[in-house]
């Protein structure tokens, strides 16, 4: 697989380490009244879509960027990749 | 010798080879199969299940029968197709899957028992009693039904792996592949042409007159042009065996398999080819027509028979017959006739089919004779049968395009009514364009045009304009095929030769309702094994379609997966075996430690000194006991470089560390170090280490050796994905700094001798202090007063390249202080004696509370894992870390033993915990251990039983403090 790194262009997937669903960016508020429940869901509950999936990849053998890669889990087609810190920044 | 005239063999070069110990001669350009045929050897193997005598049926990589063992000793390679084994001088080959000789195989008794060995036989028969499977059934079946044997010796050959990139990969160097590569290379694109054969040309080499000029002349012209095109790489003997995501293809190049003395060359190379576009010009494989007893040596594919005659100048017999349902069979008859081979008859069920110069019978072949090779065929026409003498029979049932790679990514083959075959359909690998036979072209002329046009289209996608080359006039005949999937009859008619699957087996599968193709395959084993049904799959499907009354398209086809042809596991490893299996990291003091005769141990990728034996020490325990006592009474030195080191800098560095460690770090004073514990987000303990604040905005944190990579990754996740607003930067400096632990009562005295005027007194550099300084006259260094051993101890770091010199200097100038190097064994004993947790205690299933550090998890701030560490289940955890010591000092303590109350039943319900770490303690004078014990803090002084059922061992232990050495911690602060 090839991953289109936003800074470095197409890079082989072997250079990356996979983590999982990009929902891990949304760490709950630890001070919320239902923080325990929210953290339980954050930690353990994931969607497992057959189709479009936003997921986290770490360019471990490269520039050490965390990327959010949008991938079709059925075809492995990669629809895009962005720096996680940009995505997180845009959300904030 | 049955050599004919012509051919593409070099008669001036004779090669000597052996088959089953007998010596034969062949020529350069021969394959093992063609050379054997030229020596009148038709019997080449035994079938998988019935041990029927078998000969070669094909001339290429699709061969199901002629599987042999090549070479000998550790070099022995089983299941090699004789049709692709390039002949070289001294080649030694043996037949396989037999007991006795190939001509008289004792297991041929299986053939007589065939009524019992029908489809699904193994599934039905060997089910009960269950215990018999492993001991009796499986070994017997494996011995009887099988192919070649393994040597059980390590592979002595070298392999390599490489990466290639191109605009266009052309798979196959036949008519379509050659014009595709030519078109693309002339346009300036980066092109790779890969072909599995040792000679380019594909079927062009097998035909008598496919072009308006000699095909070899045309190919030679193209090869000459190729040689002058630096943007084209031609890879002969290279099989593209699989399509992977995003235009990546796997290929194996047989670098030296064909050489008598490979010298220092690797045997094979695994190539990963990253492409923008690819063209599948892999041609087609002929299929046969099942009829009664159609598996005798001498019955072969008609196209293969023609290839042997035209390319290798050999005929399997002097008198041959052809059985065909299309015009291609007549082409074989004409070519063989022209070479002087006698054509006994051409049997063709189509009305009005005939050819000049030979007898044509409108009928079917309905039987054969000849125990170890064909002698006669029975031909039935108009209800009357006759026997015709012939030594070989060419069978042509049409051609199946080699669409395997086009179907690797869920590409669904499409049925082509005109060809009566599957061609490449939509949905296959993105960027792969079929050309020639795989796109449904059946003549040479069509293939030539199709290849060039495919290349033009592929390059147009990439914005490169390509011009179609001038092409020669070529053969452009239709097959005029009339479907004939098998000749009905009562005797066995083989569909899949390699797996001994007959038409009857498919009928049985149908009767037993194993009708979907995937069930059919597994019930009968149709299309399994090394040939993956290249000559049998479609025929098998057609027979099933006939039985169900469905069309072949709706019957479907099984999905092809890589590899296209068998690939050796060795080449998939690409030579990464033994010490090359993974990277080996050496510590900065490795050279010095080697010179001291250190014994090394693999720790992850690192090679660490395990202990330093001295003359006279006969066991490792003697060495380790000495190293431990030397450290506790003098000073010991250990390379601890392998611990992860992460430099954390930025205005928000303290805030960042507060969020990743469960305890506070922001409050740490500059020049001080603090122990830190990290939790996983699920609340369990993850990793521990030290955190040193070297400056207002700079911390250096350490991780365990095992977690150096994962913790760094996690910290980058926290920084980039959770809190990008923080001003903090991270870099791993594990390899940049050599770090030595200097521990023991003489540690200060020793270090005083190397520091450049630095005050090491307890007042100015107390326990848990850190500093930047210089040593040995100006070498920059870092000093940390931290202790893993419980002794007065420091860790000193210098740039990695000075690590070797520093340990040498310290040992040298510390001789009078008892300076002693120690390894990981002693490191372990020292920390167990002190009760410090390590990987055994931090195993991912334990909590801060269990480690006795529950109060470290700050409630004043949030940190990773803090919320879930307060879960009910974790808070209720009552097991805590304790020390364990045998009541009888001579008894052992074994890590992994479980703890039970004395007299209690030893079962899960009464389990009280387990021993995590154990060692012999020279300080205590007995074995000791650490472990987790229910309410351990309340059980101090009590006795408990450690059960080790694996060795039927029961040892009574006393529960003690985990700090066997200096529980008050006076030494570290001294």
mmCIF file of C-alpha atoms in Angstrom, chain B residues 497-701:
data_model
loop_
_atom_site.group_PDB
_atom_site.id
_atom_site.type_symbol
_atom_site.label_atom_id
_atom_site.label_comp_id
_atom_site.label_asym_id
_atom_site.label_seq_id
_atom_site.Cartn_x
_atom_site.Cartn_y
_atom_site.Cartn_z
ATOM 1 C CA UNK B 497 -4.271 -34.685 -13.075
ATOM 2 C CA UNK B 498 -2.295 -33.405 -10.134
ATOM 3 C CA UNK B 499 -5.031 -34.084 -7.601
ATOM 4 C CA UNK B 500 -6.523 -37.145 -9.276
ATOM 5 C CA UNK B 501 -9.968 -35.607 -9.686
ATOM 6 C CA UNK B 502 -12.139 -37.360 -12.265
ATOM 7 C CA UNK B 503 -15.462 -36.547 -13.907
ATOM 8 C CA UNK B 504 -16.973 -39.151 -11.570
ATOM 9 C CA UNK B 505 -15.714 -37.251 -8.528
ATOM 10 C CA UNK B 506 -17.447 -34.122 -9.762
ATOM 11 C CA UNK B 507 -20.642 -36.122 -10.298
ATOM 12 C CA UNK B 508 -20.361 -37.417 -6.745
ATOM 13 C CA UNK B 509 -19.881 -33.897 -5.426
ATOM 14 C CA UNK B 510 -22.986 -32.917 -7.335
ATOM 15 C CA UNK B 511 -24.968 -35.814 -5.840
ATOM 16 C CA UNK B 512 -23.774 -34.904 -2.357
ATOM 17 C CA UNK B 513 -24.859 -31.324 -2.922
ATOM 18 C CA UNK B 514 -21.349 -29.889 -2.936
ATOM 19 C CA UNK B 515 -22.374 -27.806 -5.929
ATOM 20 C CA UNK B 516 -21.157 -24.232 -5.383
ATOM 21 C CA UNK B 517 -17.671 -23.937 -6.877
ATOM 22 C CA UNK B 518 -16.008 -23.295 -3.514
ATOM 23 C CA UNK B 519 -17.562 -26.509 -2.132
ATOM 24 C CA UNK B 520 -16.709 -28.422 -5.276
ATOM 25 C CA UNK B 521 -13.093 -27.369 -4.935
ATOM 26 C CA UNK B 522 -12.778 -28.387 -1.304
ATOM 27 C CA UNK B 523 -14.757 -31.633 -1.548
ATOM 28 C CA UNK B 524 -12.889 -32.948 -4.551
ATOM 29 C CA UNK B 525 -9.601 -30.951 -4.230
ATOM 30 C CA UNK B 526 -10.122 -29.830 -7.825
ATOM 31 C CA UNK B 527 -7.692 -27.052 -8.663
ATOM 32 C CA UNK B 528 -5.681 -27.257 -5.492
ATOM 33 C CA UNK B 529 -1.962 -27.984 -5.068
ATOM 34 C CA UNK B 530 0.966 -26.575 -6.951
ATOM 35 C CA UNK B 531 -0.690 -25.965 -10.315
ATOM 36 C CA UNK B 532 -3.827 -24.391 -8.819
ATOM 37 C CA UNK B 533 -5.916 -25.967 -11.547
ATOM 38 C CA UNK B 534 -4.419 -24.110 -14.496
ATOM 39 C CA UNK B 535 -5.289 -26.965 -16.836
ATOM 40 C CA UNK B 536 -8.388 -28.223 -15.009
ATOM 41 C CA UNK B 537 -10.480 -25.548 -13.288
ATOM 42 C CA UNK B 538 -12.641 -24.379 -16.139
ATOM 43 C CA UNK B 539 -13.231 -27.934 -17.333
ATOM 44 C CA UNK B 540 -14.313 -28.952 -13.833
ATOM 45 C CA UNK B 541 -16.712 -26.014 -13.644
ATOM 46 C CA UNK B 542 -18.131 -26.872 -17.018
ATOM 47 C CA UNK B 543 -18.812 -30.459 -15.945
ATOM 48 C CA UNK B 544 -20.604 -29.152 -12.845
ATOM 49 C CA UNK B 545 -22.550 -26.653 -14.979
ATOM 50 C CA UNK B 546 -23.638 -29.492 -17.227
ATOM 51 C CA UNK B 547 -24.889 -31.437 -14.185
ATOM 52 C CA UNK B 548 -26.773 -28.522 -12.650
ATOM 53 C CA UNK B 549 -28.099 -27.335 -16.001
ATOM 54 C CA UNK B 550 -26.764 -23.851 -15.329
ATOM 55 C CA UNK B 551 -24.536 -21.781 -17.546
ATOM 56 C CA UNK B 552 -20.810 -21.735 -16.808
ATOM 57 C CA UNK B 553 -20.965 -17.993 -16.092
ATOM 58 C CA UNK B 554 -23.598 -18.510 -13.398
ATOM 59 C CA UNK B 555 -21.787 -21.550 -12.006
ATOM 60 C CA UNK B 556 -18.980 -19.099 -11.337
ATOM 61 C CA UNK B 557 -15.319 -19.588 -10.780
ATOM 62 C CA UNK B 558 -13.123 -19.819 -7.719
ATOM 63 C CA UNK B 559 -11.147 -16.718 -6.794
ATOM 64 C CA UNK B 560 -7.465 -16.717 -7.588
ATOM 65 C CA UNK B 561 -5.032 -15.630 -4.956
ATOM 66 C CA UNK B 562 -1.293 -15.063 -5.122
ATOM 67 C CA UNK B 563 0.992 -16.701 -5.987
ATOM 68 C CA UNK B 564 0.425 -17.372 -9.690
ATOM 69 C CA UNK B 565 3.034 -20.137 -9.568
ATOM 70 C CA UNK B 566 4.682 -21.634 -6.466
ATOM 71 C CA UNK B 567 7.082 -19.299 -4.677
ATOM 72 C CA UNK B 568 9.742 -20.607 -2.299
ATOM 73 C CA UNK B 569 9.362 -19.410 1.277
ATOM 74 C CA UNK B 570 13.086 -18.664 1.288
ATOM 75 C CA UNK B 571 12.785 -16.013 -1.381
ATOM 76 C CA UNK B 572 9.793 -14.447 0.372
ATOM 77 C CA UNK B 573 12.163 -14.027 3.294
ATOM 78 C CA UNK B 574 14.477 -12.260 0.875
ATOM 79 C CA UNK B 575 17.565 -13.544 2.675
ATOM 80 C CA UNK B 576 16.498 -12.152 6.043
ATOM 81 C CA UNK B 577 17.439 -15.250 7.992
ATOM 82 C CA UNK B 578 19.697 -15.969 10.929
ATOM 83 C CA UNK B 579 21.400 -12.814 12.134
ATOM 84 C CA UNK B 580 19.784 -10.926 9.248
ATOM 85 C CA UNK B 581 16.311 -11.811 10.457
ATOM 86 C CA UNK B 582 15.985 -8.402 12.064
ATOM 87 C CA UNK B 583 18.245 -5.448 12.777
ATOM 88 C CA UNK B 584 20.818 -6.040 15.486
ATOM 89 C CA UNK B 585 21.634 -3.040 17.638
ATOM 90 C CA UNK B 586 24.951 -2.934 19.439
ATOM 91 C CA UNK B 587 25.514 -0.846 22.535
ATOM 92 C CA UNK B 588 28.293 1.774 22.558
ATOM 93 C CA UNK B 589 30.392 -0.462 24.814
ATOM 94 C CA UNK B 590 29.924 -3.582 22.688
ATOM 95 C CA UNK B 591 33.500 -3.755 21.405
ATOM 96 C CA UNK B 592 34.936 -3.357 24.866
ATOM 97 C CA UNK B 593 32.541 -5.921 26.333
ATOM 98 C CA UNK B 594 33.417 -8.385 23.558
ATOM 99 C CA UNK B 595 37.094 -8.000 24.392
ATOM 100 C CA UNK B 596 36.298 -8.772 28.028
ATOM 101 C CA UNK B 597 34.720 -12.033 26.935
ATOM 102 C CA UNK B 598 31.196 -10.959 27.848
ATOM 103 C CA UNK B 599 28.330 -13.340 27.121
ATOM 104 C CA UNK B 600 25.636 -11.448 25.215
ATOM 105 C CA UNK B 601 21.865 -11.759 25.295
ATOM 106 C CA UNK B 602 19.283 -10.503 22.822
ATOM 107 C CA UNK B 603 17.037 -7.883 24.396
ATOM 108 C CA UNK B 604 14.602 -6.839 21.704
ATOM 109 C CA UNK B 605 16.918 -5.839 18.872
ATOM 110 C CA UNK B 606 19.767 -5.074 21.249
ATOM 111 C CA UNK B 607 22.683 -7.304 22.065
ATOM 112 C CA UNK B 608 23.426 -6.624 25.721
ATOM 113 C CA UNK B 609 26.224 -8.010 27.885
ATOM 114 C CA UNK B 610 24.564 -10.652 30.064
ATOM 115 C CA UNK B 611 27.569 -11.342 32.317
ATOM 116 C CA UNK B 612 31.356 -11.106 32.234
ATOM 117 C CA UNK B 613 32.831 -14.515 33.132
ATOM 118 C CA UNK B 614 36.344 -14.617 34.519
ATOM 119 C CA UNK B 615 38.919 -17.374 34.404
ATOM 120 C CA UNK B 616 38.081 -20.099 36.900
ATOM 121 C CA UNK B 617 34.350 -19.404 36.981
ATOM 122 C CA UNK B 618 32.595 -22.536 35.835
ATOM 123 C CA UNK B 619 28.930 -21.505 36.066
ATOM 124 C CA UNK B 620 27.119 -18.305 35.211
ATOM 125 C CA UNK B 621 25.868 -18.152 38.810
ATOM 126 C CA UNK B 622 29.445 -17.841 40.107
ATOM 127 C CA UNK B 623 29.996 -14.907 37.786
ATOM 128 C CA UNK B 624 26.758 -13.175 38.663
ATOM 129 C CA UNK B 625 27.214 -13.652 42.416
ATOM 130 C CA UNK B 626 30.659 -12.093 42.124
ATOM 131 C CA UNK B 627 29.360 -9.142 40.080
ATOM 132 C CA UNK B 628 26.523 -8.530 42.580
ATOM 133 C CA UNK B 629 28.814 -8.577 45.616
ATOM 134 C CA UNK B 630 31.422 -6.425 43.850
ATOM 135 C CA UNK B 631 28.739 -3.828 43.225
ATOM 136 C CA UNK B 632 27.352 -3.923 46.740
ATOM 137 C CA UNK B 633 30.823 -3.706 48.328
ATOM 138 C CA UNK B 634 32.855 -1.728 45.774
ATOM 139 C CA UNK B 635 31.547 -0.334 42.514
ATOM 140 C CA UNK B 636 29.912 -1.957 39.503
ATOM 141 C CA UNK B 637 29.509 -0.513 36.034
ATOM 142 C CA UNK B 638 26.780 -1.459 33.567
ATOM 143 C CA UNK B 639 25.842 -0.159 30.125
ATOM 144 C CA UNK B 640 22.238 1.055 30.362
ATOM 145 C CA UNK B 641 22.191 2.837 26.980
ATOM 146 C CA UNK B 642 19.341 0.662 25.774
ATOM 147 C CA UNK B 643 16.810 2.351 28.010
ATOM 148 C CA UNK B 644 14.753 4.732 25.891
ATOM 149 C CA UNK B 645 15.697 8.385 26.181
ATOM 150 C CA UNK B 646 13.365 11.091 25.001
ATOM 151 C CA UNK B 647 14.296 14.755 25.021
ATOM 152 C CA UNK B 648 11.232 16.889 25.796
ATOM 153 C CA UNK B 649 11.586 20.613 25.172
ATOM 154 C CA UNK B 650 9.332 23.636 24.978
ATOM 155 C CA UNK B 651 7.537 26.182 27.081
ATOM 156 C CA UNK B 652 4.825 23.614 27.821
ATOM 157 C CA UNK B 653 7.155 20.660 28.397
ATOM 158 C CA UNK B 654 6.209 20.454 32.096
ATOM 159 C CA UNK B 655 2.509 20.658 31.359
ATOM 160 C CA UNK B 656 2.864 17.986 28.688
ATOM 161 C CA UNK B 657 4.675 15.622 31.071
ATOM 162 C CA UNK B 658 2.054 16.257 33.747
ATOM 163 C CA UNK B 659 -0.515 14.944 31.310
ATOM 164 C CA UNK B 660 1.370 11.816 30.282
ATOM 165 C CA UNK B 661 2.757 10.746 33.680
ATOM 166 C CA UNK B 662 0.288 9.802 36.403
ATOM 167 C CA UNK B 663 2.421 11.721 38.911
ATOM 168 C CA UNK B 664 3.350 15.403 38.795
ATOM 169 C CA UNK B 665 6.357 16.592 36.770
ATOM 170 C CA UNK B 666 5.712 20.301 36.250
ATOM 171 C CA UNK B 667 6.662 20.915 39.881
ATOM 172 C CA UNK B 668 10.053 19.222 39.466
ATOM 173 C CA UNK B 669 12.917 21.640 40.141
ATOM 174 C CA UNK B 670 15.608 22.263 37.533
ATOM 175 C CA UNK B 671 18.560 20.008 38.299
ATOM 176 C CA UNK B 672 16.444 17.271 39.839
ATOM 177 C CA UNK B 673 15.137 13.876 38.720
ATOM 178 C CA UNK B 674 11.857 12.184 39.596
ATOM 179 C CA UNK B 675 10.624 8.614 39.157
ATOM 180 C CA UNK B 676 7.652 8.573 36.797
ATOM 181 C CA UNK B 677 4.927 6.067 36.052
ATOM 182 C CA UNK B 678 2.859 6.136 32.870
ATOM 183 C CA UNK B 679 -0.538 4.494 32.626
ATOM 184 C CA UNK B 680 -2.369 3.341 29.570
ATOM 185 C CA UNK B 681 -5.628 5.121 28.893
ATOM 186 C CA UNK B 682 -7.455 2.035 30.214
ATOM 187 C CA UNK B 683 -5.958 2.698 33.649
ATOM 188 C CA UNK B 684 -3.363 -0.076 33.821
ATOM 189 C CA UNK B 685 0.311 0.614 34.502
ATOM 190 C CA UNK B 686 2.345 0.803 31.285
ATOM 191 C CA UNK B 687 5.907 1.948 31.681
ATOM 192 C CA UNK B 688 8.187 3.563 34.210
ATOM 193 C CA UNK B 689 11.379 5.527 34.134
ATOM 194 C CA UNK B 690 12.982 8.718 35.289
ATOM 195 C CA UNK B 691 12.285 12.271 34.324
ATOM 196 C CA UNK B 692 15.175 14.727 34.671
ATOM 197 C CA UNK B 693 14.725 18.468 34.377
ATOM 198 C CA UNK B 694 17.921 19.792 32.859
ATOM 199 C CA UNK B 695 16.612 23.321 32.254
ATOM 200 C CA UNK B 696 13.450 25.351 32.655
ATOM 201 C CA UNK B 697 12.141 24.136 29.292
ATOM 202 C CA UNK B 698 14.064 20.870 28.899
ATOM 203 C CA UNK B 699 13.380 17.462 30.368
ATOM 204 C CA UNK B 700 14.960 14.129 29.543
ATOM 205 C CA UNK B 701 12.756 11.146 30.239
#
